[in-house]
C-alpha positions as CSV (number, residue, x, y, z in Angstrom):
1,X,0.0,0.0,0.0
2,X,1.2,3.5,-0.8
3,X,0.1,6.5,1.2
4,X,0.8,10.1,0.1
5,X,0.1,13.5,1.5
6,X,-0.7,16.6,-0.5
7,X,-1.2,20.3,0.3
8,X,0.0,20.0,3.9
9,X,1.3,22.9,6.0
10,X,3.0,22.1,9.3
11,X,1.4,18.7,9.3
12,X,2.4,15.5,11.0
13,X,1.1,12.5,9.0
14,X,0.9,9.0,10.6
15,X,-0.4,6.1,8.7
16,X,-1.4,2.6,9.6
17,X,-2.4,0.5,6.6
18,X,-3.2,-3.1,5.8
19,X,-4.1,-4.5,2.4
20,X,-5.8,-7.8,2.0
21,X,-6.3,-9.3,-1.4
22,X,-9.8,-9.8,-2.6
23,X,-10.9,-13.4,-2.9
24,X,-13.3,-14.7,-5.5
25,X,-13.6,-17.8,-7.5
26,X,-11.6,-16.2,-10.3
27,X,-8.0,-16.1,-11.5
28,X,-5.5,-13.9,-9.7
29,X,-2.7,-12.0,-11.6
30,X,0.2,-9.7,-10.7
31,X,-0.4,-6.0,-10.6
32,X,-0.8,-4.4,-14.0
33,X,1.6,-2.2,-15.9
34,X,0.9,1.4,-16.6
35,X,-0.7,0.6,-20.0
36,X,-3.9,-1.3,-19.4
37,X,-6.2,-2.3,-22.2
38,X,-9.9,-1.6,-21.8
39,X,-12.9,-2.3,-24.0
40,X,-13.8,0.3,-26.7
41,X,-17.5,0.1,-26.0
42,X,-18.8,2.6,-23.4
43,X,-19.3,1.3,-19.9
44,X,-21.7,2.6,-17.3
45,X,-21.5,2.7,-13.5
46,X,-24.3,3.3,-11.1
47,X,-25.0,3.6,-7.4
48,X,-27.5,0.8,-6.6
49,X,-27.4,1.2,-2.8
50,X,-26.4,4.1,-0.4
51,X,-26.6,4.0,3.4
52,X,-25.0,5.9,6.2
53,X,-24.6,9.3,7.9
54,X,-22.1,10.4,5.3
55,X,-24.2,9.8,2.2
56,X,-27.8,10.6,2.6
57,X,-30.0,10.0,-0.5
58,X,-28.7,12.0,-3.5
59,X,-25.4,13.0,-2.0
60,X,-23.2,10.4,-3.6
61,X,-22.7,9.5,-7.3
62,X,-20.3,7.7,-9.5
63,X,-18.8,8.7,-12.9
64,X,-17.0,6.4,-15.3
65,X,-13.7,7.5,-16.8
66,X,-14.0,8.3,-20.5
67,X,-11.3,5.7,-21.4
68,X,-13.1,3.0,-19.3
69,X,-10.1,2.5,-17.1
70,X,-12.0,3.2,-13.9
71,X,-14.5,5.3,-12.1
72,X,-14.7,8.0,-9.4
73,X,-17.1,8.4,-6.5
74,X,-18.1,11.9,-5.6
75,X,-19.6,12.7,-2.2
76,X,-21.4,16.0,-1.5
77,X,-22.2,15.8,2.2
78,X,-19.5,13.7,3.8
79,X,-17.9,15.6,6.7
80,X,-17.0,14.6,10.2
81,X,-16.5,17.4,12.8
82,X,-15.8,17.6,16.5
83,X,-15.2,20.3,19.2
84,X,-17.0,22.9,21.1
85,X,-20.7,23.2,20.2
86,X,-20.6,20.1,17.9
87,X,-22.9,17.1,18.5
88,X,-20.9,14.1,19.5
89,X,-22.5,12.0,16.7
90,X,-21.0,14.3,14.1
91,X,-17.5,13.1,15.0
92,X,-18.0,9.9,13.0
93,X,-19.6,9.7,9.6
94,X,-19.8,6.6,7.4
95,X,-21.1,5.7,4.0
96,X,-21.9,2.3,2.5
97,X,-22.2,2.3,-1.2
98,X,-23.1,-0.4,-3.7
99,X,-21.6,0.3,-7.1
100,X,-22.5,-1.7,-10.2
101,X,-20.1,-1.6,-13.1
102,X,-21.8,-2.9,-16.3
103,X,-19.2,-5.1,-17.9
104,X,-19.5,-5.7,-21.7
105,X,-19.9,-9.2,-22.9
106,X,-16.6,-11.1,-23.3
107,X,-14.8,-9.0,-20.6
108,X,-14.1,-9.3,-16.9
109,X,-12.7,-6.7,-14.4
110,X,-10.6,-6.5,-11.2
111,X,-9.9,-3.5,-9.0
112,X,-6.2,-2.6,-9.5
113,X,-5.9,0.4,-7.2
114,X,-8.0,2.9,-5.3
115,X,-7.2,6.6,-4.4
116,X,-9.0,8.4,-1.6
117,X,-8.8,12.2,-1.3
118,X,-10.3,14.8,1.0
119,X,-9.7,17.9,3.1
120,X,-8.9,18.1,6.8
121,X,-8.5,20.8,9.5
122,X,-6.8,19.2,12.5
123,X,-5.3,21.4,15.1
124,X,-2.5,20.4,17.5
125,X,-3.8,17.8,20.0
126,X,-6.5,16.5,17.6
127,X,-6.6,13.5,15.2
128,X,-8.5,12.4,12.2
129,X,-9.0,8.9,10.7
130,X,-10.0,7.6,7.3
131,X,-10.9,3.9,6.9
132,X,-12.2,2.4,3.7
133,X,-13.0,-1.3,2.9
134,X,-14.2,-2.7,-0.4
135,X,-15.3,-6.1,-1.5
136,X,-17.2,-7.8,-4.3
137,X,-20.7,-9.0,-3.8
138,X,-20.7,-12.6,-2.6
139,X,-17.2,-12.4,-1.1
140,X,-16.3,-12.1,2.6
141,X,-12.7,-11.0,1.8
142,X,-12.0,-7.3,1.8
143,X,-9.3,-4.8,0.9
144,X,-8.7,-2.1,3.6
145,X,-7.1,1.3,3.9
146,X,-6.7,2.7,7.4
147,X,-5.0,6.1,7.8
148,X,-4.5,8.3,10.8
149,X,-3.8,12.1,10.6
150,X,-2.3,13.9,13.6
151,X,-2.4,17.7,14.0
152,X,-1.3,20.3,13.3
153,X,-2.6,19.8,9.8
154,X,-4.6,21.9,7.4
155,X,-5.1,21.0,3.8
156,X,-5.9,18.3,1.3
157,X,-5.1,14.7,2.2
158,X,-4.7,11.6,0.0
159,X,-4.2,7.9,0.5
160,X,-3.7,5.1,-2.0
161,X,-4.3,1.4,-2.0
162,X,-2.6,-0.7,-4.7
163,X,-3.8,-4.3,-5.0
164,X,-0.8,-6.8,-4.6
165,X,-2.7,-9.3,-6.8
166,X,-5.7,-8.9,-9.1
167,X,-8.8,-11.0,-8.6
168,X,-11.4,-10.9,-11.4
169,X,-15.1,-11.1,-11.4
170,X,-16.2,-14.4,-12.9
171,X,-16.9,-14.1,-16.6
172,X,-20.5,-13.6,-17.6
173,X,-21.5,-12.3,-14.1
174,X,-22.3,-8.8,-12.9
175,X,-21.2,-8.1,-9.3
176,X,-21.7,-5.1,-7.1
177,X,-18.6,-3.5,-5.6
178,X,-19.4,-2.6,-1.9
179,X,-17.5,0.4,-0.7
180,X,-17.6,1.2,3.0
181,X,-15.9,4.4,4.2
182,X,-15.6,5.9,7.6
183,X,-14.3,9.3,8.7
184,X,-13.7,9.9,12.4
185,X,-12.2,12.9,14.2
186,X,-11.3,13.5,17.8
187,X,-10.7,17.0,19.2
188,X,-8.5,15.6,22.0
189,X,-6.7,18.5,23.7
190,X,-7.2,20.9,20.9
191,X,-8.6,24.3,21.7
192,X,-10.5,24.6,18.4
193,X,-12.7,22.5,16.3
194,X,-11.5,19.7,14.0
195,X,-13.0,18.5,10.7
196,X,-12.3,15.9,8.0
197,X,-14.2,15.5,4.7
198,X,-14.5,13.8,1.4
199,X,-16.8,16.5,0.0
200,X,-16.3,17.6,-3.6
201,X,-17.4,21.2,-3.0
202,X,-14.2,21.7,-1.2
203,X,-11.9,21.2,-4.2
204,X,-10.6,18.2,-6.2
205,X,-11.8,15.7,-3.7
206,X,-13.2,12.2,-4.6
207,X,-12.5,8.5,-4.6
208,X,-11.0,6.9,-7.7
209,X,-11.1,3.2,-8.5
210,X,-8.8,2.0,-11.2
211,X,-9.8,-1.2,-13.1
212,X,-7.9,-3.9,-14.9
213,X,-9.7,-5.5,-17.8
214,X,-9.2,-8.9,-19.3
215,X,-11.0,-10.8,-22.1
216,X,-12.9,-13.9,-21.1
């Protein structure tokens, strides 16, 4: 797993990460090279389920890349906050999404990598945490990203999860990718409020899933 930090000023960045390979009844391969073939026909992605305090109805959507190499999830109301005058329940926000990628006949897909981006304001004495797991429908095995941010920090954050092996959806089947994300903040000893978000209205903030395609 690779973690990277962008836009930080006077920040201390601590990361704890564990990646588990997805497990399905499908062949596994080594991680792909930079050049990844994709079908020419247009693919579509759609949110088929959304639950959680971080993605109330209509506040999360998915957009396919024009070259079919992946898709991005955009959240519009996914912010965790803590501190004076803030309800304790707002310190943890979560979102459980079901994303269906419509795979053209004769092709199969695997998740090659995922990039998570957001914005945080974490004063000295406070912490923020991002945890994301994803797994294919019908599989109990998950891939996880778990990152902790320690103040003082103010700016955009980014984490990355590169799959050590690729596991493909069985040919001829459509599977939903379940994506569960949690943001949690703790004001600790900070004298001011803390916030962490994945909200697109705050800049170039979204979650990107990169796909690897193979012919059946």
